[in-house]
PDB file of C-alpha atoms in Angstrom:
ATOM      1  CA  GLN A  21      -0.013   0.012  -0.004  1.00 51.00           C
ATOM      2  CA  ARG A  22       2.905   2.321   0.525  1.00 45.00           C
ATOM      3  CA  ILE A  23       4.014   1.738  -3.036  1.00 47.00           C
ATOM      4  CA  LYS A  24       0.562   2.595  -4.365  1.00 51.00           C
ATOM      5  CA  GLY A  25       0.717   5.876  -2.283  1.00 47.00           C
ATOM      6  CA  PHE A  26       4.013   6.859  -3.585  1.00 46.00           C
ATOM      7  CA  LYS A  27       2.777   6.134  -7.113  1.00 51.00           C
ATOM      8  CA  LYS A  28      -0.177   8.460  -6.506  1.00 51.00           C
ATOM      9  CA  ARG A  29       1.868  11.217  -5.030  1.00 51.00           C
ATOM     10  CA  ALA A  30       4.403  11.038  -7.814  1.00 46.00           C
ATOM     11  CA  ALA A  31       1.483  11.128 -10.632  1.00 52.00           C
ATOM     12  CA  ASN A  32       0.300  14.209  -8.669  1.00 51.00           C
ATOM     13  CA  LEU A  33       3.499  15.900  -8.842  1.00 46.00           C
ATOM     14  CA  PHE A  34       4.617  15.070 -12.452  1.00 47.00           C
ATOM     15  CA  CYS A  35       1.200  14.841 -14.349  1.00 57.00           C
ATOM     16  CA  TYR A  36      -1.973  15.767 -12.549  1.00 63.00           C
ATOM     17  CA  ASN A  37      -0.872  19.150 -11.288  1.00 66.00           C
ATOM     18  CA  SER A  38      -0.082  20.421 -14.740  1.00 67.00           C
ATOM     19  CA  TYR A  39      -3.437  19.070 -16.198  1.00 68.00           C
ATOM     20  CA  ILE A  40      -5.348  20.679 -13.375  1.00 69.00           C
ATOM     21  CA  ARG A  41      -3.766  24.183 -13.610  1.00 68.00           C
ATOM     22  CA  ASN A  42      -4.522  24.148 -17.198  1.00 71.00           C
ATOM     23  CA  ALA A  43      -8.101  22.948 -16.819  1.00 73.00           C
ATOM     24  CA  LYS A  44     -11.226  25.283 -17.045  1.00 74.00           C
ATOM     25  CA  ALA A  45     -12.958  23.032 -14.586  1.00 73.00           C
ATOM     26  CA  ILE A  46     -12.668  19.807 -12.617  1.00 75.00           C
ATOM     27  CA  HIS A  47     -15.313  17.063 -12.447  1.00 66.00           C
ATOM     28  CA  ALA A  48     -15.927  15.657  -8.984  1.00 65.00           C
ATOM     29  CA  LEU A  49     -18.352  12.857  -8.153  1.00 65.00           C
ATOM     30  CA  CYS A  50     -19.549  14.084  -4.763  1.00 62.00           C
ATOM     31  CA  ASP A  51     -19.169  17.038  -2.375  1.00 73.00           C
ATOM     32  CA  ASN A  52     -16.352  14.986  -0.366  1.00 72.00           C
ATOM     33  CA  GLU A  53     -14.264  14.279  -3.550  1.00 71.00           C
ATOM     34  CA  ALA A  54     -14.581  17.992  -4.399  1.00 66.00           C
ATOM     35  CA  GLU A  55     -13.226  19.000  -1.121  1.00 71.00           C
ATOM     36  CA  GLN A  56     -10.294  16.548  -1.256  1.00 70.00           C
ATOM     37  CA  ILE A  57      -9.444  18.168  -4.783  1.00 68.00           C
ATOM     38  CA  ARG A  58      -9.471  21.621  -3.361  1.00 71.00           C
ATOM     39  CA  ALA A  59      -7.076  20.512  -0.417  1.00 71.00           C
ATOM     40  CA  GLN A  60      -4.708  18.910  -2.891  1.00 73.00           C
ATOM     41  CA  PHE A  61      -4.618  21.215  -5.865  1.00 72.00           C
ATOM     42  CA  ASP A  62      -5.066  24.744  -6.930  1.00 73.00           C
ATOM     43  CA  VAL A  63      -8.291  24.403  -8.854  1.00 74.00           C
ATOM     44  CA  HIS A  64     -10.113  27.128 -10.937  1.00 69.00           C
ATOM     45  CA  ASP A  65     -13.644  25.619 -10.594  1.00 80.00           C
ATOM     46  CA  ILE A  66     -15.070  22.246  -9.697  1.00 74.00           C
ATOM     47  CA  ILE A  67     -18.462  20.793 -11.060  1.00 71.00           C
ATOM     48  CA  THR A  68     -19.997  18.006  -9.027  1.00 69.00           C
ATOM     49  CA  VAL A  69     -21.960  15.476 -10.945  1.00 65.00           C
ATOM     50  CA  SER A  70     -22.453  12.019  -9.468  1.00 69.00           C
ATOM     51  CA  ASN A  71     -22.444   8.748 -11.339  1.00 70.00           C
ATOM     52  CA  GLY A  72     -25.613   7.542 -12.799  1.00 72.00           C
ATOM     53  CA  ILE A  73     -27.377   4.259 -13.652  1.00 74.00           C
ATOM     54  CA  ASP A  74     -29.417   3.080 -16.552  1.00 76.00           C
ATOM     55  CA  GLU A  75     -33.090   3.521 -15.803  1.00 77.00           C
ATOM     56  CA  ASN A  76     -33.841   0.121 -17.210  1.00 76.00           C
ATOM     57  CA  LEU A  77     -32.302  -1.434 -14.067  1.00 75.00           C
ATOM     58  CA  LEU A  78     -35.515  -0.174 -12.101  1.00 76.00           C
ATOM     59  CA  ASP A  79     -37.667  -3.054 -13.324  1.00 80.00           C
ATOM     60  CA  THR A  80     -34.892  -5.567 -14.043  1.00 78.00           C
ATOM     61  CA  ASP A  81     -36.122  -7.747 -11.077  1.00 76.00           C
ATOM     62  CA  LYS A  82     -39.213  -8.311 -13.185  1.00 80.00           C
ATOM     63  CA  LYS A  83     -37.283  -9.709 -16.130  1.00 85.00           C
ATOM     64  CA  ILE A  84     -34.556 -11.724 -14.583  1.00 90.00           C
ATOM     65  CA  GLN A  85     -34.300 -14.412 -12.177  1.00 92.00           C
ATOM     66  CA  PRO A  86     -31.746 -14.314  -9.278  1.00 94.00           C
ATOM     67  CA  ALA A  87     -28.588 -16.514  -9.807  1.00 95.00           C
ATOM     68  CA  ASP A  88     -28.865 -20.012  -8.504  1.00 93.00           C
ATOM     69  CA  LEU A  89     -26.661 -20.327  -5.469  1.00 92.00           C
ATOM     70  CA  GLY A  90     -27.031 -23.875  -5.084  1.00 91.00           C
ATOM     71  CA  GLU A  91     -26.064 -25.730  -1.872  1.00 89.00           C
ATOM     72  CA  PHE A  92     -24.122 -22.650  -0.964  1.00 89.00           C
ATOM     73  CA  GLY A  93     -27.215 -20.591  -0.874  1.00 87.00           C
ATOM     74  CA  ARG A  94     -29.566 -23.173   0.643  1.00 86.00           C
ATOM     75  CA  GLU A  95     -27.276 -23.448   3.762  1.00 83.00           C
ATOM     76  CA  ALA A  96     -27.800 -19.802   4.742  1.00 87.00           C
ATOM     77  CA  ASP A  97     -30.407 -17.840   6.560  1.00 89.00           C
ATOM     78  CA  MET A  98     -28.999 -14.789   4.726  1.00 92.00           C
ATOM     79  CA  VAL A  99     -26.859 -14.092   1.705  1.00 95.00           C
ATOM     80  CA  PHE A 100     -24.496 -11.116   1.585  1.00 96.00           C
ATOM     81  CA  GLY A 101     -22.812  -9.937  -1.636  1.00 97.00           C
ATOM     82  CA  PHE A 102     -20.128  -7.816  -2.943  1.00 98.00           C
ATOM     83  CA  VAL A 103     -19.770  -6.728  -6.560  1.00 97.00           C
ATOM     84  CA  GLY A 104     -16.681  -4.893  -7.780  1.00 96.00           C
ATOM     85  CA  ARG A 105     -13.139  -4.926  -8.351  1.00 95.00           C
ATOM     86  CA  ILE A 106     -11.384  -7.197  -5.774  1.00 97.00           C
ATOM     87  CA  ASP A 107      -8.834  -4.740  -4.557  1.00 96.00           C
ATOM     88  CA  VAL A 108      -8.223  -6.028  -0.892  1.00 97.00           C
ATOM     89  CA  TYR A 109      -7.069  -2.720   0.599  1.00 95.00           C
ATOM     90  CA  ILE A 110      -9.124   0.064  -1.236  1.00 95.00           C
ATOM     91  CA  LYS A 111     -12.398  -2.081  -1.081  1.00 97.00           C
ATOM     92  CA  GLY A 112     -11.688  -2.986   2.620  1.00 97.00           C
ATOM     93  CA  LEU A 113     -12.122  -6.571   1.759  1.00 98.00           C
ATOM     94  CA  ASP A 114      -9.907  -7.601   4.707  1.00 97.00           C
ATOM     95  CA  LEU A 115     -11.957  -5.832   7.154  1.00 98.00           C
ATOM     96  CA  MET A 116     -15.142  -7.470   5.727  1.00 98.00           C
ATOM     97  CA  LEU A 117     -13.579 -10.958   5.849  1.00 98.00           C
ATOM     98  CA  GLU A 118     -12.376 -10.249   9.478  1.00 97.00           C
ATOM     99  CA  ALA A 119     -15.846  -9.111  10.368  1.00 97.00           C
ATOM    100  CA  PHE A 120     -17.301 -12.406   9.012  1.00 95.00           C
ATOM    101  CA  ALA A 121     -14.671 -14.447  10.914  1.00 95.00           C
ATOM    102  CA  LYS A 122     -15.705 -12.519  14.090  1.00 94.00           C
ATOM    103  CA  LEU A 123     -19.369 -13.291  13.863  1.00 92.00           C
ATOM    104  CA  ARG A 124     -18.664 -17.026  12.748  1.00 88.00           C
ATOM    105  CA  LYS A 125     -16.869 -17.277  16.144  1.00 85.00           C
ATOM    106  CA  LYS A 126     -19.601 -15.613  18.146  1.00 84.00           C
ATOM    107  CA  MET A 127     -22.530 -17.081  16.374  1.00 79.00           C
ATOM    108  CA  GLY A 128     -21.069 -20.781  16.241  1.00 71.00           C
ATOM    109  CA  GLY A 129     -21.727 -21.489  12.539  1.00 65.00           C
ATOM    110  CA  PRO A 130     -22.116 -20.271   8.914  1.00 63.00           C
ATOM    111  CA  ARG A 131     -25.820 -18.979   9.153  1.00 82.00           C
ATOM    112  CA  TYR A 132     -24.983 -16.359   6.496  1.00 88.00           C
ATOM    113  CA  LYS A 133     -22.922 -16.521   3.402  1.00 93.00           C
ATOM    114  CA  LEU A 134     -20.987 -14.052   1.454  1.00 96.00           C
ATOM    115  CA  PHE A 135     -20.164 -14.158  -2.252  1.00 97.00           C
ATOM    116  CA  MET A 136     -17.761 -11.854  -4.237  1.00 98.00           C
ATOM    117  CA  ILE A 137     -18.438 -11.008  -7.836  1.00 97.00           C
ATOM    118  CA  GLY A 138     -15.642  -9.297  -9.812  1.00 97.00           C
ATOM    119  CA  PRO A 139     -12.069  -9.409 -11.227  1.00 97.00           C
ATOM    120  CA  PHE A 140      -8.988  -9.527  -8.970  1.00 97.00           C
ATOM    121  CA  TYR A 141      -7.193  -6.071  -9.117  1.00 96.00           C
ATOM    122  CA  SER A 142      -3.801  -7.932  -9.154  1.00 95.00           C
ATOM    123  CA  PRO A 143      -2.326 -11.327  -8.605  1.00 96.00           C
ATOM    124  CA  ASP A 144      -1.307 -10.137  -5.048  1.00 96.00           C
ATOM    125  CA  ASP A 145      -5.092  -9.500  -4.338  1.00 96.00           C
ATOM    126  CA  LYS A 146      -5.825 -12.930  -5.342  1.00 97.00           C
ATOM    127  CA  LYS A 147      -3.212 -14.272  -2.927  1.00 97.00           C
ATOM    128  CA  GLN A 148      -4.349 -12.113  -0.183  1.00 97.00           C
ATOM    129  CA  ILE A 149      -8.048 -13.077  -0.500  1.00 98.00           C
ATOM    130  CA  GLU A 150      -7.267 -16.702  -0.486  1.00 97.00           C
ATOM    131  CA  SER A 151      -4.985 -16.369   2.416  1.00 98.00           C
ATOM    132  CA  LEU A 152      -7.447 -14.552   4.470  1.00 98.00           C
ATOM    133  CA  ILE A 153     -10.202 -17.112   3.747  1.00 97.00           C
ATOM    134  CA  HIS A 154      -7.980 -19.715   4.896  1.00 97.00           C
ATOM    135  CA  ARG A 155      -6.750 -17.872   7.810  1.00 96.00           C
ATOM    136  CA  PHE A 156     -10.149 -17.068   9.068  1.00 96.00           C
ATOM    137  CA  LYS A 157     -11.583 -20.588   8.089  1.00 94.00           C
ATOM    138  CA  LEU A 158     -14.173 -19.163   5.862  1.00 95.00           C
ATOM    139  CA  GLU A 159     -14.002 -21.713   3.209  1.00 93.00           C
ATOM    140  CA  ASP A 160     -17.579 -22.718   3.782  1.00 91.00           C
ATOM    141  CA  THR A 161     -18.870 -19.165   4.382  1.00 93.00           C
ATOM    142  CA  VAL A 162     -17.279 -17.149   1.485  1.00 95.00           C
ATOM    143  CA  GLN A 163     -17.497 -17.922  -2.149  1.00 95.00           C
ATOM    144  CA  ILE A 164     -15.421 -16.125  -4.867  1.00 97.00           C
ATOM    145  CA  ILE A 165     -17.350 -16.231  -8.219  1.00 96.00           C
ATOM    146  CA  GLY A 166     -15.366 -14.080 -10.579  1.00 95.00           C
ATOM    147  CA  PRO A 167     -16.335 -11.543 -13.118  1.00 97.00           C
ATOM    148  CA  LYS A 168     -20.037 -11.419 -14.431  1.00 96.00           C
ATOM    149  CA  PHE A 169     -21.346  -9.330 -17.263  1.00 94.00           C
ATOM    150  CA  GLY A 170     -24.662  -8.119 -18.596  1.00 91.00           C
ATOM    151  CA  ASP A 171     -27.944  -9.923 -17.359  1.00 92.00           C
ATOM    152  CA  GLU A 172     -25.839 -12.387 -15.570  1.00 95.00           C
ATOM    153  CA  LYS A 173     -24.257  -9.670 -13.355  1.00 95.00           C
ATOM    154  CA  TRP A 174     -27.814  -8.350 -12.486  1.00 95.00           C
ATOM    155  CA  SER A 175     -28.851 -11.828 -11.478  1.00 96.00           C
ATOM    156  CA  TRP A 176     -26.156 -12.003  -9.143  1.00 96.00           C
ATOM    157  CA  PHE A 177     -27.185  -8.652  -7.499  1.00 95.00           C
ATOM    158  CA  LEU A 178     -30.698 -10.107  -7.110  1.00 95.00           C
ATOM    159  CA  ALA A 179     -29.312 -13.298  -5.408  1.00 95.00           C
ATOM    160  CA  CYS A 180     -28.083 -11.491  -2.427  1.00 95.00           C
ATOM    161  CA  ASP A 181     -30.266 -10.192   0.474  1.00 94.00           C
ATOM    162  CA  VAL A 182     -27.780  -7.271   1.335  1.00 96.00           C
ATOM    163  CA  LEU A 183     -24.983  -5.716  -0.790  1.00 97.00           C
ATOM    164  CA  VAL A 184     -21.880  -5.040   1.610  1.00 97.00           C
ATOM    165  CA  TYR A 185     -19.433  -2.285   0.662  1.00 97.00           C
ATOM    166  CA  THR A 186     -16.662  -1.484   3.231  1.00 96.00           C
ATOM    167  CA  SER A 187     -14.302   0.589   1.123  1.00 95.00           C
ATOM    168  CA  ARG A 188     -11.692   2.691   2.635  1.00 94.00           C
ATOM    169  CA  SER A 189     -11.680   5.030  -0.417  1.00 89.00           C
ATOM    170  CA  GLU A 190     -14.259   5.768  -3.262  1.00 88.00           C
ATOM    171  CA  GLY A 191     -15.675   8.330  -5.347  1.00 84.00           C
ATOM    172  CA  VAL A 192     -19.181   6.987  -5.777  1.00 85.00           C
ATOM    173  CA  PRO A 193     -19.295   3.270  -6.265  1.00 90.00           C
ATOM    174  CA  MET A 194     -21.385   2.192  -9.105  1.00 91.00           C
ATOM    175  CA  ALA A 195     -22.267  -1.182  -7.558  1.00 95.00           C
ATOM    176  CA  VAL A 196     -24.028   0.577  -4.610  1.00 95.00           C
ATOM    177  CA  LEU A 197     -26.146   2.667  -7.014  1.00 92.00           C
ATOM    178  CA  GLU A 198     -26.886  -0.537  -9.059  1.00 94.00           C
ATOM    179  CA  ALA A 199     -27.825  -2.475  -6.062  1.00 94.00           C
ATOM    180  CA  MET A 200     -30.124   0.235  -4.873  1.00 91.00           C
ATOM    181  CA  ALA A 201     -31.894   0.603  -8.370  1.00 90.00           C
ATOM    182  CA  LEU A 202     -32.316  -3.151  -8.050  1.00 92.00           C
ATOM    183  CA  GLY A 203     -34.130  -2.706  -4.724  1.00 90.00           C
ATOM    184  CA  LYS A 204     -31.253  -4.301  -2.589  1.00 92.00           C
ATOM    185  CA  PRO A 205     -30.316  -2.686   0.600  1.00 93.00           C
ATOM    186  CA  CYS A 206     -26.813  -2.008   1.228  1.00 96.00           C
ATOM    187  CA  LEU A 207     -24.218  -1.680   4.128  1.00 97.00           C
ATOM    188  CA  VAL A 208     -21.616   0.821   3.506  1.00 97.00           C
ATOM    189  CA  THR A 209     -18.858   2.754   5.294  1.00 96.00           C
ATOM    190  CA  PRO A 210     -18.719   6.608   5.229  1.00 94.00           C
ATOM    191  CA  THR A 211     -15.790   6.505   2.730  1.00 91.00           C
ATOM    192  CA  THR A 212     -18.022   5.218  -0.070  1.00 92.00           C
ATOM    193  CA  ASN A 213     -19.398   8.675   0.026  1.00 89.00           C
ATOM    194  CA  MET A 214     -22.925   6.828  -0.225  1.00 88.00           C
ATOM    195  CA  ALA A 215     -23.688   6.398   3.540  1.00 90.00           C
ATOM    196  CA  LYS A 216     -26.334   9.343   3.747  1.00 87.00           C
ATOM    197  CA  VAL A 217     -28.083   8.183   0.500  1.00 87.00           C
ATOM    198  CA  VAL A 218     -28.116   4.484   1.758  1.00 91.00           C
ATOM    199  CA  ARG A 219     -29.483   5.401   5.141  1.00 88.00           C
ATOM    200  CA  GLU A 220     -32.291   7.352   3.672  1.00 86.00           C
ATOM    201  CA  GLY A 221     -33.102   4.425   1.360  1.00 81.00           C
ATOM    202  CA  GLY A 222     -33.280   1.859   4.175  1.00 81.00           C
ATOM    203  CA  GLY A 223     -29.805   0.648   4.435  1.00 91.00           C
ATOM    204  CA  TRP A 224     -27.148   0.756   7.040  1.00 95.00           C
ATOM    205  CA  GLU A 225     -23.748   2.626   7.733  1.00 95.00           C
ATOM    206  CA  CYS A 226     -20.852   1.156   9.705  1.00 96.00           C
ATOM    207  CA  ASP A 227     -17.344   2.541  10.466  1.00 96.00           C
ATOM    208  CA  THR A 228     -14.378   1.192   8.479  1.00 96.00           C
ATOM    209  CA  ASP A 229     -13.284  -1.436  10.976  1.00 96.00           C
ATOM    210  CA  SER A 230     -13.943  -4.998  11.391  1.00 97.00           C
ATOM    211  CA  ASP A 231     -15.738  -4.621  14.808  1.00 97.00           C
ATOM    212  CA  SER A 232     -18.269  -2.058  13.517  1.00 97.00           C
ATOM    213  CA  ILE A 233     -18.891  -4.149  10.309  1.00 97.00           C
ATOM    214  CA  ALA A 234     -19.534  -7.289  12.369  1.00 96.00           C
ATOM    215  CA  GLN A 235     -21.982  -5.202  14.589  1.00 96.00           C
ATOM    216  CA  ALA A 236     -23.794  -3.945  11.608  1.00 96.00           C
ATOM    217  CA  ILE A 237     -24.074  -7.388  10.062  1.00 95.00           C
ATOM    218  CA  GLU A 238     -25.317  -8.913  13.336  1.00 93.00           C
ATOM    219  CA  ILE A 239     -28.005  -6.301  13.731  1.00 93.00           C
ATOM    220  CA  ILE A 240     -29.089  -6.837   9.915  1.00 93.00           C
ATOM    221  CA  TYR A 241     -28.960 -10.537  10.586  1.00 91.00           C
ATOM    222  CA  THR A 242     -31.084 -10.401  13.857  1.00 89.00           C
ATOM    223  CA  ASN A 243     -33.686  -8.412  11.996  1.00 87.00           C
ATOM    224  CA  ARG A 244     -33.575 -10.492   8.852  1.00 84.00           C
ATOM    225  CA  ASN A 245     -37.297 -11.708   9.031  1.00 80.00           C
ATOM    226  CA  SER A 246     -38.621  -8.219   8.494  1.00 74.00           C
ATOM    227  CA  LEU A 247     -35.944  -7.361   5.912  1.00 71.00           C
ATOM    228  CA  LEU A 248     -36.746 -10.543   3.863  1.00 53.00           C
ATOM    229  CA  THR A 249     -40.488 -10.022   4.182  1.00 45.00           C
ATOM    230  CA  VAL A 250     -40.166  -6.327   2.904  1.00 45.00           C
ATOM    231  CA  GLY A 251     -37.844  -7.713  -0.004  1.00 45.00           C
TER     232      GLY A 251
END
């Protein structure tokens, strides 16, 4: 992660500063991102326009069936999902897996499952995920599905009860917007820049640490009957 940080600082110094000084305006995805840009660069003007989704997603659940989770899904009282680039540090996937491990130890069994959809950001991220699953003994709780596209991707969104996004850093994550458009509640960290919107839409917010994530998931699980009835 220190190497990633060095590369970003070097890019800012040698490339982005020049681009931004000569730009008439900078596009930010949210107010928080705009504030970060102002703190780092001398900018003329910032235009804040968030990401958007295809309006056809709003009735996709009427056209597409949820993905078949097989035995993996049938063993669970609830199924949580993550959809996105599998970047362990940026997406906070180490915190997510640690939270599931803490809950498994507390609750005494895999009463809930987690699947991850998306490509690995790097070979190192693949090794880290596999190592964390093994270290936390989550082989029967977590399933790595890989990338999915088109209608098949939407079917996996529909297969989860709750989308979990525990990122350490984001602009505005498309997966959270897409999940909400598909009628799926979300659990997010403040650093997704989606916490306020998610709370107002009936979802949950947790801090960017494994204890807070675990506590939030336990609350969701405890109240799952009312959640699943509404869904």
